[in-house]
Structure formats: C-alpha cells, structure tokens
GROMACS .gro file of C-alpha atoms in nm:
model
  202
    1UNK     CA    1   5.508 -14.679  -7.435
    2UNK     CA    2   5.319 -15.030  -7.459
    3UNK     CA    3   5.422 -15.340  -7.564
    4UNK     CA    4   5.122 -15.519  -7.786
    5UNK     CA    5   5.072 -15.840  -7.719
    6UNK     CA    6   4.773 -15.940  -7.830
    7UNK     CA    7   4.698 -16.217  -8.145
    8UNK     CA    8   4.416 -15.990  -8.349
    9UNK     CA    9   4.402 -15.620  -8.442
   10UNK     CA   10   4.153 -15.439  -8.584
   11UNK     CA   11   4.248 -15.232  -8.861
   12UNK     CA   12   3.982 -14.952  -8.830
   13UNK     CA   13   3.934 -14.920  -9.220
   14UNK     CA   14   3.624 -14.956  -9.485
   15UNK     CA   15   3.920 -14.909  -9.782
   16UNK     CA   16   4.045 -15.222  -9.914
   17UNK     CA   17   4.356 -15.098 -10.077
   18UNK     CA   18   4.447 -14.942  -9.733
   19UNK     CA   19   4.362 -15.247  -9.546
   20UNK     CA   20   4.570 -15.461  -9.792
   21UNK     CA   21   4.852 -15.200  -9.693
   22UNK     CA   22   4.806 -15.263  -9.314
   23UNK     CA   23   4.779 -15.688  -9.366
   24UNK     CA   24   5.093 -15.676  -9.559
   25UNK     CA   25   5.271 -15.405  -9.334
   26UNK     CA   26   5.147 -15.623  -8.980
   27UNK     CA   27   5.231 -15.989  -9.180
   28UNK     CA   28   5.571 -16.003  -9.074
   29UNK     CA   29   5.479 -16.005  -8.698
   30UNK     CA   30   5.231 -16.308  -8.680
   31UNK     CA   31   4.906 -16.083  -8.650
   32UNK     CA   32   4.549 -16.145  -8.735
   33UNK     CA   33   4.375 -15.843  -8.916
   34UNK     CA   34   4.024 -15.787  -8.961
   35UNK     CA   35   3.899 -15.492  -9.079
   36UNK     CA   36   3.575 -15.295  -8.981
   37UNK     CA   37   3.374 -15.447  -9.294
   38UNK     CA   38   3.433 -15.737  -9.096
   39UNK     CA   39   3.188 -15.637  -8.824
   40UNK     CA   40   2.951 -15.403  -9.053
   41UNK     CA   41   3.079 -15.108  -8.843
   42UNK     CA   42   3.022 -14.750  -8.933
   43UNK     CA   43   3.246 -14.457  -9.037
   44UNK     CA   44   3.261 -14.234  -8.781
   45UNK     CA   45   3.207 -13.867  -8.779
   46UNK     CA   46   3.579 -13.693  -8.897
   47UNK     CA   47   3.543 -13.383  -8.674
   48UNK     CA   48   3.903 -13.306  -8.564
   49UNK     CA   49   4.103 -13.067  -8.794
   50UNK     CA   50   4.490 -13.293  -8.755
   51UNK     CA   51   4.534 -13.639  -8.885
   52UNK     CA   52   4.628 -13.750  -8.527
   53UNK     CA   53   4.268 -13.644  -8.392
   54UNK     CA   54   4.031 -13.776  -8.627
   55UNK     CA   55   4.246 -14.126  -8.619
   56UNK     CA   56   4.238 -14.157  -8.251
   57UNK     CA   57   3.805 -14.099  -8.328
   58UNK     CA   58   3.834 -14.394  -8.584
   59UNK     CA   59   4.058 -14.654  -8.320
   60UNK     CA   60   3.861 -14.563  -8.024
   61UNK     CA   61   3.479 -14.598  -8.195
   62UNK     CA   62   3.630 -14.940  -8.342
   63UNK     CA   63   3.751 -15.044  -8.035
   64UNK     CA   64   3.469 -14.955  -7.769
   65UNK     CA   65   3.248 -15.128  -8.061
   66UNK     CA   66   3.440 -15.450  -8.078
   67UNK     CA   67   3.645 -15.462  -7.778
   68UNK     CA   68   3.946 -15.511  -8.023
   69UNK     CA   69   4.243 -15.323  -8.019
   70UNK     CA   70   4.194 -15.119  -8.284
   71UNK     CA   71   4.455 -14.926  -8.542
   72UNK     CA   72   4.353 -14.657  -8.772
   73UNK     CA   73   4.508 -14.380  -8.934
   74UNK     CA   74   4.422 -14.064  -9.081
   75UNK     CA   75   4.580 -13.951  -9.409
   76UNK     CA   76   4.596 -13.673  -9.672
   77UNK     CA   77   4.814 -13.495  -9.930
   78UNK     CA   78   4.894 -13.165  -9.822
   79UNK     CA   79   4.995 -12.939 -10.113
   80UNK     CA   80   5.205 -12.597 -10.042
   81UNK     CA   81   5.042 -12.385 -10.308
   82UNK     CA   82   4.704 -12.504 -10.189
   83UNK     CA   83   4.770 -12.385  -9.853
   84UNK     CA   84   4.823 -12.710  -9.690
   85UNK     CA   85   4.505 -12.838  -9.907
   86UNK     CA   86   4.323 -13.049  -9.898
   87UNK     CA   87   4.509 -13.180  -9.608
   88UNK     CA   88   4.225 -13.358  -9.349
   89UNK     CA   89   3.949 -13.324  -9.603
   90UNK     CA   90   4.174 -13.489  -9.888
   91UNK     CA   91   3.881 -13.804  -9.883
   92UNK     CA   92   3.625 -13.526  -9.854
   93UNK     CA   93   3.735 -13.349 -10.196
   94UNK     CA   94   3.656 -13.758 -10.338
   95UNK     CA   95   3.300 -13.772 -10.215
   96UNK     CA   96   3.037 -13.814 -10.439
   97UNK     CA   97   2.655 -13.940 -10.415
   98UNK     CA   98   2.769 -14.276 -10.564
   99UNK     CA   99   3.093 -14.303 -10.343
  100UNK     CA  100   3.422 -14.143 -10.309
  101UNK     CA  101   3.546 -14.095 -10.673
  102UNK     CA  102   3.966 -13.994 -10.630
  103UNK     CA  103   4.012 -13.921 -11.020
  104UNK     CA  104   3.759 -13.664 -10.979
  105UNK     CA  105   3.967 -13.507 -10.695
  106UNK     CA  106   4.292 -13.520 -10.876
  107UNK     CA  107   4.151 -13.386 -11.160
  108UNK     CA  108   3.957 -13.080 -10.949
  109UNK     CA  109   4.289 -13.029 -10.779
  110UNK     CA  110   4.472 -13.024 -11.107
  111UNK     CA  111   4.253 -12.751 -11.183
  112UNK     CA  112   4.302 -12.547 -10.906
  113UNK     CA  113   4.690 -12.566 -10.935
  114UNK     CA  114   4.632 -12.425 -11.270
  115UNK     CA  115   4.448 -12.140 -11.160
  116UNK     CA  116   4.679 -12.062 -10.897
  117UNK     CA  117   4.926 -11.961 -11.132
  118UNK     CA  118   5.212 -12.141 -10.902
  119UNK     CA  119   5.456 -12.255 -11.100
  120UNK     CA  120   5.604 -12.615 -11.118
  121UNK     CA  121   5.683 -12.818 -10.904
  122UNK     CA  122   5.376 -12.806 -10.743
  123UNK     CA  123   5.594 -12.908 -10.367
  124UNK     CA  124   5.339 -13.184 -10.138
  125UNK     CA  125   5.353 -13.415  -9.893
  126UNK     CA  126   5.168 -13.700  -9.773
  127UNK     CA  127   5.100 -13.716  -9.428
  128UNK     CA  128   4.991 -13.969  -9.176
  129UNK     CA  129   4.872 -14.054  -8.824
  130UNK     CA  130   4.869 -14.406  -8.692
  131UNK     CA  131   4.663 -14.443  -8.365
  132UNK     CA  132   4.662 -14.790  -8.164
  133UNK     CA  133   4.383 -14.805  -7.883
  134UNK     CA  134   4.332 -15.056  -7.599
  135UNK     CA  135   4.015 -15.153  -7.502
  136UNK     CA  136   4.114 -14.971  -7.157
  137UNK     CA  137   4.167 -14.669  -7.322
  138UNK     CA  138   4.478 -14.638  -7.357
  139UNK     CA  139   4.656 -14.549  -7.688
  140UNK     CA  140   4.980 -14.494  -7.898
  141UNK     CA  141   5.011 -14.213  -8.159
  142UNK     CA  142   5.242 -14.211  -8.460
  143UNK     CA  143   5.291 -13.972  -8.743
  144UNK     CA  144   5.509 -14.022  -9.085
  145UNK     CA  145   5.550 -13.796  -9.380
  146UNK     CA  146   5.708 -13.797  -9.693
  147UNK     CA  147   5.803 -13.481  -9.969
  148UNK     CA  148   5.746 -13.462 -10.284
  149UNK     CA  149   5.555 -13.293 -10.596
  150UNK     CA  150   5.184 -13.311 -10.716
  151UNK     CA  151   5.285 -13.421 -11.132
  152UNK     CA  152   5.033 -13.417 -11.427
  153UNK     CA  153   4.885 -13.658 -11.632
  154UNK     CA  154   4.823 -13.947 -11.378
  155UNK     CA  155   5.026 -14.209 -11.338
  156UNK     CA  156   5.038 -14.551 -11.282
  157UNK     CA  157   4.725 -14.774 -11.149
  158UNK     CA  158   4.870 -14.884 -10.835
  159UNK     CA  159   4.767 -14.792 -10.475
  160UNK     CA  160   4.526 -14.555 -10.377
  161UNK     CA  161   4.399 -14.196 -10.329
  162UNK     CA  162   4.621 -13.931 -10.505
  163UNK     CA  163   4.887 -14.177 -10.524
  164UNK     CA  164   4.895 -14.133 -10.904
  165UNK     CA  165   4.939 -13.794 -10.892
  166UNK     CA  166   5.240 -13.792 -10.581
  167UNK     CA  167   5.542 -13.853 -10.704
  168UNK     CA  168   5.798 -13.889 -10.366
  169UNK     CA  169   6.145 -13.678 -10.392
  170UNK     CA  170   6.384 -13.910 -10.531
  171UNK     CA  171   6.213 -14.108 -10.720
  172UNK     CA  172   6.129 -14.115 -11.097
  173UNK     CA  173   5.756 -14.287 -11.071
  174UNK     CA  174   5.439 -14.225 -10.866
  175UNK     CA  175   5.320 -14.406 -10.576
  176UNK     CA  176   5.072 -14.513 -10.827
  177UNK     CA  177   5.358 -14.662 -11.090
  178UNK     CA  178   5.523 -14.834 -10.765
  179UNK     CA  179   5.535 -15.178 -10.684
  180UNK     CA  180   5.326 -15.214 -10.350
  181UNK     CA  181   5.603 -15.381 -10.188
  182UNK     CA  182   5.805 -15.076 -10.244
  183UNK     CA  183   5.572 -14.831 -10.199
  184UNK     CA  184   5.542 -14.982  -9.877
  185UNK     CA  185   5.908 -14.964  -9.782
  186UNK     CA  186   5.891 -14.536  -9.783
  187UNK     CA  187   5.526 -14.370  -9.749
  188UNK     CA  188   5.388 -14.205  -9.517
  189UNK     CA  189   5.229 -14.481  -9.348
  190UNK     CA  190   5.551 -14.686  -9.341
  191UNK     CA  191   5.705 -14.412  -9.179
  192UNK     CA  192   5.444 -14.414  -8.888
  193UNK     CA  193   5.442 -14.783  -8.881
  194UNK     CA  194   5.812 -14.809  -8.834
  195UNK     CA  195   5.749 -14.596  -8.528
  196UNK     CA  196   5.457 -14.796  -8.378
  197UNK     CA  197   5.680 -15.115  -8.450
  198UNK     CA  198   5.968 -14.980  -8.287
  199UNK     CA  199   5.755 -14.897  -7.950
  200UNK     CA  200   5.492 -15.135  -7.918
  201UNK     CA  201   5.612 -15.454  -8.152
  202UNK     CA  202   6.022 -15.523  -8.089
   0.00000   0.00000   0.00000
C-alpha cells in the first residue's frame, strides 16, 4: 500500500463524462485533475482480456508519457446470458467510423438478448478496475462491481455508456435516470474508488 501525496493526477481518460466522474469523485480531497486531452495523448492499444490489465496499459502509457501519476480504469457491462458479454470489449461493440456510437450498442445488444431467447431479467453487472501508477513504476489496483439487470426501452439521459440500459438491484431508475451525485455514491467505479481512497488517500 502507498500513501499519494502528490497535488496533480492524471486521469488517463479521452471521455468527458468519465472524466467529469473522476473530478467530482477526487474534489473532495484537494486534487488537481487533468485529463489526457490535456496533453493530446493517445489511446493506447487495449490488448489484455480483464479490466485490471488493460487499465494498468492506460495509467502506465499516461504516466511514462507525462511523468504524472496517472489513474485510469477499465470498464464494461458484463451480461450473464451473453456469456459475460461484452465485458472488455463493451467500448468496442460502440465503435464506429465516425466515433464510438453507445445507442447503437445498446440497441445491437438488445437484439441479441432477444434472440437468445433468455428470459427476463436479463441479470448484469458493471464492472471496474481502477489502476494508480507512479512515475517509478509502482502501482495500486482496485476493482468494484455492482448487480443488476439489462431493461428495455432506454432510460434516462444521464451518464454514460450503457448506463441507460443498467438498472442497479434496488433501485427503480437507470444509471442513466440518476442524479450524477447519486450515481456516484454506488457504481462500479465508486466502489473501486472507495478502495483506492481507503489505501492510498486517508
């Protein structure tokens, strides 16, 4: 375990709805955060098949790049009568030619929860690995996950990703009909995040 003590991270993100997630999550402890449009820095090749591994490729290529600690997770929906899919590759089932385009994606995997023939609920989770890296190499790892259902029509115009479609076990709304603040208080990445805190921040 290390203690960070340092006045600026680098939150090793292109998305602004995920970097807004990490300023707000990192504003209570007196941080600076940039993010990697902030130094024009390439997405690295995702070659790893966990959500730890291709985070820890994101930090690291951030950090040698900048010499900034870096943070940068890896995250997915991972839905049980998909086999776990898409899991890793959940950004990669948003790619287009003009961009990554996530209403496509929910409405492709829509379509191939219908032709599975599983019956509702269709049972998910989101997942998520948080990797902080020194610029001597060293780094922290932290995962989070939350349950919960894959629902039809979308919902809500909040967050990111699938959120619209991921609707967490308990609740009544999407992570797409949340308020961000609350949102914030249970996903996946909060869960990490309340990890790395715990170890590296109190």
């Amino acid at each position: 375990m290390r203690k960070f003590t340092g006045g600026t991270i680098l939150v090793a993100t292109h998305n602004p709805g995920k970097l807004e997630e990490m300023e707000s999550l990192l504003n209570p402890y007196d941080i600076v955060v940039r993010g990697a449009a902030d130094f024009n820095l390439p997405e690295p090749e995702e070659y790893e098949d966990t959500f730890a591994g291709n985070a820890r490729i994101k930090a690291r290529c951030a950090m040698e790049a900048t010499g900034l600690p870096a943070l940068a997770d890896d995250s997915g929906v991972e839905i049980d009568a998909l086999g776990g899919a898409p899991g890793v590759h959940t950004a990669d089932w948003a790619e287009t030619e003009n961009g990554r385009d996530f209403i496509m994606a929910m409405k492709n995997t829509r379509g191939l929860l219908v032709q599975s023939a599983t019956p509702e609920p269709w049972t998910a989770r989101f997942c998520c690995a948080l990797v902080l890296a020194w610029p001597d190499g060293h780094d922290e790892v932290f995962s989070g996950n939350v349950e919960g259902k894959i629902v039809w029509p979308m919902r809500g115009e909040q967050g990111h990703g699938y959120d619209p479609v991921f609707q967490p076990d308990g609740y009544n709304m999407t992570f797409g009909e949340m308020d961000p603040g609350e949102k914030n208080r249970i996903s996946h990445r909060a869960v990490a995040f309340s990890k790395m805190v715990n170890r590296c921040f109190v």
